[in-house]
mmCIF file of C-alpha atoms in Angstrom:
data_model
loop_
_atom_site.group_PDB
_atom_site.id
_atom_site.type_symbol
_atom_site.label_atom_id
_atom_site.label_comp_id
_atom_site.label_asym_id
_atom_site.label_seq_id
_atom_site.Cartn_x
_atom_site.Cartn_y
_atom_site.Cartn_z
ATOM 1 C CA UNK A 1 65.717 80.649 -23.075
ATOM 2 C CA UNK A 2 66.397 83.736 -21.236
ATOM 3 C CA UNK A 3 68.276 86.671 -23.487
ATOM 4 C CA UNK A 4 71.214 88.003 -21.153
ATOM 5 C CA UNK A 5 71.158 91.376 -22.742
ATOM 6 C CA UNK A 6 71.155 94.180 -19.467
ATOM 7 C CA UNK A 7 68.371 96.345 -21.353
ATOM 8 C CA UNK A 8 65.653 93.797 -20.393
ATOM 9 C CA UNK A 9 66.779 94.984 -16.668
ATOM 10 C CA UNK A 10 66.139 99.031 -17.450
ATOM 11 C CA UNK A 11 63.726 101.020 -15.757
ATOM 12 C CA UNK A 12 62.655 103.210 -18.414
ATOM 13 C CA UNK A 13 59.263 102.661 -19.645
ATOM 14 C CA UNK A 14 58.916 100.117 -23.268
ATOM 15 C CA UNK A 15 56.315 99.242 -25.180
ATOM 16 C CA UNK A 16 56.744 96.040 -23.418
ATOM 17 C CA UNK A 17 55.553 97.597 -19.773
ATOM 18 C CA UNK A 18 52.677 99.312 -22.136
ATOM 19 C CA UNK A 19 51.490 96.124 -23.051
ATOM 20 C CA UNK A 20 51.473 94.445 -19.396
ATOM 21 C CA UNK A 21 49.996 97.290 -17.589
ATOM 22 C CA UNK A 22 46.961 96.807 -20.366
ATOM 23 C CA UNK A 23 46.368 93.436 -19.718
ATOM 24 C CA UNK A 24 46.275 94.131 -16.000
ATOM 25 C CA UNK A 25 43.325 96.943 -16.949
ATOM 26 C CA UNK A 26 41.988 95.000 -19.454
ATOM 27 C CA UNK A 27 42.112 91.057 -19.270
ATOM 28 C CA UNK A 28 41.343 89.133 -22.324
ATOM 29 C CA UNK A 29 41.088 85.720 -23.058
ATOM 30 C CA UNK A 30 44.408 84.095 -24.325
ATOM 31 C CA UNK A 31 44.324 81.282 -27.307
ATOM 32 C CA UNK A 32 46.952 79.113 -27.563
ATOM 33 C CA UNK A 33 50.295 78.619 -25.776
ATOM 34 C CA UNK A 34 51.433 81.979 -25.191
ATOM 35 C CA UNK A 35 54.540 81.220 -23.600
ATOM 36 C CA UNK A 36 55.401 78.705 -26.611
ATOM 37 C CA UNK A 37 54.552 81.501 -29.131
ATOM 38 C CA UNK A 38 57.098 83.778 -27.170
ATOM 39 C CA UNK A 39 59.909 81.147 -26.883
ATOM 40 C CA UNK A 40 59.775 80.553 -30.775
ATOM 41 C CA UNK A 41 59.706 84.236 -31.817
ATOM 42 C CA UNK A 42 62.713 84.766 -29.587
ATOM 43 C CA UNK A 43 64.259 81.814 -31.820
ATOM 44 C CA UNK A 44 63.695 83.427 -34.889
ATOM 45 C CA UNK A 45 64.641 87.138 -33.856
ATOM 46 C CA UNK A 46 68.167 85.559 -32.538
ATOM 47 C CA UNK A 47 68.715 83.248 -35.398
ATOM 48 C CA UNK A 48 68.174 86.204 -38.040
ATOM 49 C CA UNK A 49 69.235 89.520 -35.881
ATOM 50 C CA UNK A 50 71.690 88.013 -33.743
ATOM 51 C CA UNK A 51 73.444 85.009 -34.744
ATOM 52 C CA UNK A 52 76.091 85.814 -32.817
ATOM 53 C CA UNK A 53 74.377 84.088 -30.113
ATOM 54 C CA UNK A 54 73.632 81.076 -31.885
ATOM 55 C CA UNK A 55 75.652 78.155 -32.170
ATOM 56 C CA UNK A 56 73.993 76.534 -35.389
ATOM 57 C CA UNK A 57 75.713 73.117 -35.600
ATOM 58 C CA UNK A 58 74.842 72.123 -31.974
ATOM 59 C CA UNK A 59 71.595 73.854 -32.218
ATOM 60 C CA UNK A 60 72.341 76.510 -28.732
ATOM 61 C CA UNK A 61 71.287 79.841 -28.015
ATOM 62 C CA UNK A 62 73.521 81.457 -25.180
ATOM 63 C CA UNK A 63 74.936 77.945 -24.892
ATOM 64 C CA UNK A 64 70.877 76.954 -24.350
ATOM 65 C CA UNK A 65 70.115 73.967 -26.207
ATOM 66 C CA UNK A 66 66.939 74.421 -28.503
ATOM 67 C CA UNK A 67 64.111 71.997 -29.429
ATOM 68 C CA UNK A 68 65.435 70.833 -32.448
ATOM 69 C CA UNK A 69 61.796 71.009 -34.105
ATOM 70 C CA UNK A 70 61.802 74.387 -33.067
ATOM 71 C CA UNK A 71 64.880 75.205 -34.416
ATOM 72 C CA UNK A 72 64.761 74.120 -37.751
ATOM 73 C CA UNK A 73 61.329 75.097 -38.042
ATOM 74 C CA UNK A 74 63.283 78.813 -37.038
ATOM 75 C CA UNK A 75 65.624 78.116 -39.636
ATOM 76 C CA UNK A 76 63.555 77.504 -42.354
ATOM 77 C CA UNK A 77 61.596 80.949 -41.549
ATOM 78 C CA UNK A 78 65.024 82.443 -41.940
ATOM 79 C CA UNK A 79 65.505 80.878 -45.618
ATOM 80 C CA UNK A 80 62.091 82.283 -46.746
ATOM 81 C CA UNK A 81 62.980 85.875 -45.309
ATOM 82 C CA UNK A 82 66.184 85.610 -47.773
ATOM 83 C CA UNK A 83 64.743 83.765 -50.500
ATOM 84 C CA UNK A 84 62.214 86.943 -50.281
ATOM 85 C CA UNK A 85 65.151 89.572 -49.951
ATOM 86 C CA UNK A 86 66.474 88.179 -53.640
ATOM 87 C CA UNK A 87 62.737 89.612 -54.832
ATOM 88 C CA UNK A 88 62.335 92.499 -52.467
ATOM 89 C CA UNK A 89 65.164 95.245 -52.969
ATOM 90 C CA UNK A 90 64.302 97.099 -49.529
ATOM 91 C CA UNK A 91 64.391 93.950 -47.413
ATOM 92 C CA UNK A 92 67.612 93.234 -48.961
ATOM 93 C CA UNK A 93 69.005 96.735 -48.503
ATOM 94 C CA UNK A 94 67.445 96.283 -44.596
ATOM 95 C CA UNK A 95 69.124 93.046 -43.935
ATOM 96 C CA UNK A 96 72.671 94.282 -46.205
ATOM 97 C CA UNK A 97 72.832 97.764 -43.759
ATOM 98 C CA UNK A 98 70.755 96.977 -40.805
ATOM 99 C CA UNK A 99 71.938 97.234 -37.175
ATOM 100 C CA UNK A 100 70.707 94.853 -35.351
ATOM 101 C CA UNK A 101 68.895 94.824 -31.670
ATOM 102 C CA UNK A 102 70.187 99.110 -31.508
ATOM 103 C CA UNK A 103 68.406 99.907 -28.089
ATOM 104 C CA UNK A 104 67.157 103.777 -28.049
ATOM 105 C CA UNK A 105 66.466 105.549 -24.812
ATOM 106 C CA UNK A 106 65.036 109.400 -24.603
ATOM 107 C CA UNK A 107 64.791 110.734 -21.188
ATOM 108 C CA UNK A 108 62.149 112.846 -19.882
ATOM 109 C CA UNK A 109 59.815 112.281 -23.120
ATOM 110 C CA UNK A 110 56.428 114.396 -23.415
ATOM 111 C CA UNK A 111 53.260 113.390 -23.460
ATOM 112 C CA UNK A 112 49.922 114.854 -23.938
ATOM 113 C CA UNK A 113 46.751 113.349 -22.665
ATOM 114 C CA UNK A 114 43.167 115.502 -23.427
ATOM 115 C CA UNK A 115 45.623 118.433 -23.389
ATOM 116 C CA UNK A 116 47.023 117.537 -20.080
ATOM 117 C CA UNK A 117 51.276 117.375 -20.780
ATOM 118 C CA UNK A 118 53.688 114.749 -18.595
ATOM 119 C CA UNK A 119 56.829 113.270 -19.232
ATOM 120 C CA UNK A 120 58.365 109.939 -19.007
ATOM 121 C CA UNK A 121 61.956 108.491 -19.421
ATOM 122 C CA UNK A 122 61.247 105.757 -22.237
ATOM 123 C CA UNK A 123 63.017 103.067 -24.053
ATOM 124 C CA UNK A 124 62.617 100.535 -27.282
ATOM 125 C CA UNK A 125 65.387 98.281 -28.566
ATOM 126 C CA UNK A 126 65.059 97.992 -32.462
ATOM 127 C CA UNK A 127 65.133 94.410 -34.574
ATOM 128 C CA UNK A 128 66.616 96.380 -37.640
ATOM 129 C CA UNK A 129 67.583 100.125 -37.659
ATOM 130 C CA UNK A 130 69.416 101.714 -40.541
ATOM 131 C CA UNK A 131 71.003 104.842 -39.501
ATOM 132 C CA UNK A 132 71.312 106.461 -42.503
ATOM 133 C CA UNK A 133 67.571 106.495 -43.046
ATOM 134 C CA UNK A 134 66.574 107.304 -39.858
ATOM 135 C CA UNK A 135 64.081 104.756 -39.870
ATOM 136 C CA UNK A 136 64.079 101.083 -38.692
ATOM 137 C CA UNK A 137 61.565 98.116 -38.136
ATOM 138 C CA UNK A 138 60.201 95.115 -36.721
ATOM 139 C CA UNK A 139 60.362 91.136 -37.256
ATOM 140 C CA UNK A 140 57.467 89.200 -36.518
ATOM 141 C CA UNK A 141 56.603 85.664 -36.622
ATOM 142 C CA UNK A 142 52.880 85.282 -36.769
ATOM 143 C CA UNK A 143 50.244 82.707 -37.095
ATOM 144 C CA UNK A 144 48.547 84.360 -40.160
ATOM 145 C CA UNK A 145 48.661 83.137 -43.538
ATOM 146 C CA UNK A 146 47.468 85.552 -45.625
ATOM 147 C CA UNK A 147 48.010 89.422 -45.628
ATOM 148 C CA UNK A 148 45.183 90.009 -44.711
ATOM 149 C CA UNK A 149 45.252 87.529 -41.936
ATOM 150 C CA UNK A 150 48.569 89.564 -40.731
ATOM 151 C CA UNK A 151 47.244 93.218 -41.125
ATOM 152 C CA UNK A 152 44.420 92.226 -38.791
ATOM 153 C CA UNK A 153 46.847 91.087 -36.342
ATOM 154 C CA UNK A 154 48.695 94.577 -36.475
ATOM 155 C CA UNK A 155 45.509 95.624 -34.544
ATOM 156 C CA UNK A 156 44.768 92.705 -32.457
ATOM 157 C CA UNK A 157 48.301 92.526 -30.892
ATOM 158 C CA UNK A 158 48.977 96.456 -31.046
ATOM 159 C CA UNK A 159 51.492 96.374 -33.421
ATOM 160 C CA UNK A 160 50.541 99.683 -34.482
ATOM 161 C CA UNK A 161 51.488 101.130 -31.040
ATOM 162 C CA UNK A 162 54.786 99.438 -30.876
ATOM 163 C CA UNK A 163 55.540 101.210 -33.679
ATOM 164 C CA UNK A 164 54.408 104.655 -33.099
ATOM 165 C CA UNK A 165 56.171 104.248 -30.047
ATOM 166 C CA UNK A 166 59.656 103.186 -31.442
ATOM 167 C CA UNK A 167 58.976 105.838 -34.174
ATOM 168 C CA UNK A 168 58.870 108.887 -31.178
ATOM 169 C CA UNK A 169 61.274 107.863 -29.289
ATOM 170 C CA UNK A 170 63.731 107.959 -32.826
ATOM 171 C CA UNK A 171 61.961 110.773 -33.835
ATOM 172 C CA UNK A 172 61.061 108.726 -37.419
ATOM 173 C CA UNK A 173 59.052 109.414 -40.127
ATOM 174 C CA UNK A 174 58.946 105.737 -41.570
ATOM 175 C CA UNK A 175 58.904 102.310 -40.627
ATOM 176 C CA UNK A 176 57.588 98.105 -41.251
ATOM 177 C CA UNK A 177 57.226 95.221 -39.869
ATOM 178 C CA UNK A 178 58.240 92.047 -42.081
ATOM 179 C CA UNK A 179 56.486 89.361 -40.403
ATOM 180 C CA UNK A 180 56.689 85.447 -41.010
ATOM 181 C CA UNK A 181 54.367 82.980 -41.037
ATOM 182 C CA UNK A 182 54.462 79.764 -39.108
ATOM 183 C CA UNK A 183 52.284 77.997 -41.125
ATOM 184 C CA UNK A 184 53.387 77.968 -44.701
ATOM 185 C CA UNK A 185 56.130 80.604 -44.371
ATOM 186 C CA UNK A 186 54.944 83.340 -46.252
ATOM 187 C CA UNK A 187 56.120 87.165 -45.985
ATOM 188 C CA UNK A 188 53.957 89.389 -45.247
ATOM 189 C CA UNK A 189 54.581 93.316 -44.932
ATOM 190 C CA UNK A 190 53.579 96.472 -43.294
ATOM 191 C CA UNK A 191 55.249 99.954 -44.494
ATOM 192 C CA UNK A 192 54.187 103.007 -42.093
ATOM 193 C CA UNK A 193 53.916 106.715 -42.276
ATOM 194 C CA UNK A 194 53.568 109.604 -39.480
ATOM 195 C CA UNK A 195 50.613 111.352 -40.190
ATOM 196 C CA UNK A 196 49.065 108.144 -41.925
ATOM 197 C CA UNK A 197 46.602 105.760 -40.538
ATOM 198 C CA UNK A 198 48.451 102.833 -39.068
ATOM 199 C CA UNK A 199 50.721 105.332 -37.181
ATOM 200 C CA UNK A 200 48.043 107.609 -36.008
ATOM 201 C CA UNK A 201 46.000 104.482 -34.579
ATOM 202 C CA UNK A 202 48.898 103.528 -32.718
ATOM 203 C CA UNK A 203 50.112 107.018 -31.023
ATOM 204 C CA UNK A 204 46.274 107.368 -29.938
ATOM 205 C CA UNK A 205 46.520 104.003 -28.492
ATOM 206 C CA UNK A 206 50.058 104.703 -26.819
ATOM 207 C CA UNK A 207 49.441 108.229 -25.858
ATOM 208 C CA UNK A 208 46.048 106.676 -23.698
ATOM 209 C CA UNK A 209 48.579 103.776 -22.171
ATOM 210 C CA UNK A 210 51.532 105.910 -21.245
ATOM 211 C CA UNK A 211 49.074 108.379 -19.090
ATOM 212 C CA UNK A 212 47.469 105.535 -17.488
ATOM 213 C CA UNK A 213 51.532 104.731 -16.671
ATOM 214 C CA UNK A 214 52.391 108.033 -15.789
ATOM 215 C CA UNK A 215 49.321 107.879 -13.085
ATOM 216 C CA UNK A 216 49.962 104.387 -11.553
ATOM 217 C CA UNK A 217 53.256 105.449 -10.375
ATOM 218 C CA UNK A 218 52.646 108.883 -9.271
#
């Protein structure tokens, strides 16, 4: 399933490029199907942020025709993240005020590396932002099934830096991640602060990444 939106073809630098130029550095070994794991988080993120693109009765993204497995495994994710709204007044305000897939873009960003300043034009495309907090977040599908499970995944998968990241380039003081589980379709949740832990881990680990970026394509 390949997502026609023209951002995927921008040359500013994402979290995304982050991510691939640290697995070129540093190669670790990969459990499971990754490619599988990809293809059914892109199911979920267009069922629930862009349905748009979904045709539900014949079971199509784009026009794509979708495992149906995976597609009503997608859609019953989707029922737990509202059944969870009806008990969670800030999930329901996200998904009631929300935009959906807002792409942000800041030219010439700074940096600062061991005191040593650069800039770099930059980009993140948001799965919920709500203008009128300044703040936005993330959907996840994961394979945990407790919290606990999830908030050590945060650090495994550098969901802290994706979110330090998209919190710069906004210029945000606040932000979460609901994430879903594939197993037994719990919700589990992440709320973030500058200045507090989870933020500060992730800035330290983009600030190192983004240098490295900066001096690969000097």
């Amino acid at each position: 399933m390949n997502n026609p939106d023209a951002y995927y073809q921008r040359s500013e630098v994402s979290n995304s490029d982050l991510t691939a130029l640290k697995e070129l550095l540093h190669p670790r070994p990969m459990f499971g199907d990754r490619e599988a794991a990809f293809r059914f988080g892109s199911i979920v993120d267009a069922i629930i942020t862009e349905p748009s693109r979904v045709d539900f009765l014949r079971m199509t993204i784009d026009g794509e025709p979708v495992d149906e497995d995976e597609f009503l495994h997608a859609r019953e994710m989707q029922r737990a993240l509202r059944a969870e709204a009806r008990r969670d007044p800030f999930l329901a305000k996200v998904l009631e005020l929300a935009d959906t897939q807002r792409f942000m873009v800041n030219k010439a960003q700074e940096f600062e590396n061991g005191g040593f300043h650069f800039t770099l034009d930059t980009r993140c495309k948001w799965d919920w932002w709500i203008p009128a907090w300044n703040a936005g977040g993330d959907l996840k599908t994961t394979a945990a099934s407790t919290q606990a499970e999830f908030e050590e995944c945060v650090d495994f998968f550098d969901w802290d830096r994706s979110r330090a990241w998209y919190m710069d380039i906004a210029k945000s003081n606040k932000d979460f991640i609901y994430a879903i589980s594939k197993k037994n379709c719990n919700i589990f949740k992440l709320y973030i602060n500058r200045g507090e832990e989870i933020y500060n881990r992730g800035r330290e680990k983009y600030e190192d990444l983004a240098f490295k970026y900066w001096a690969f394509t000097l």
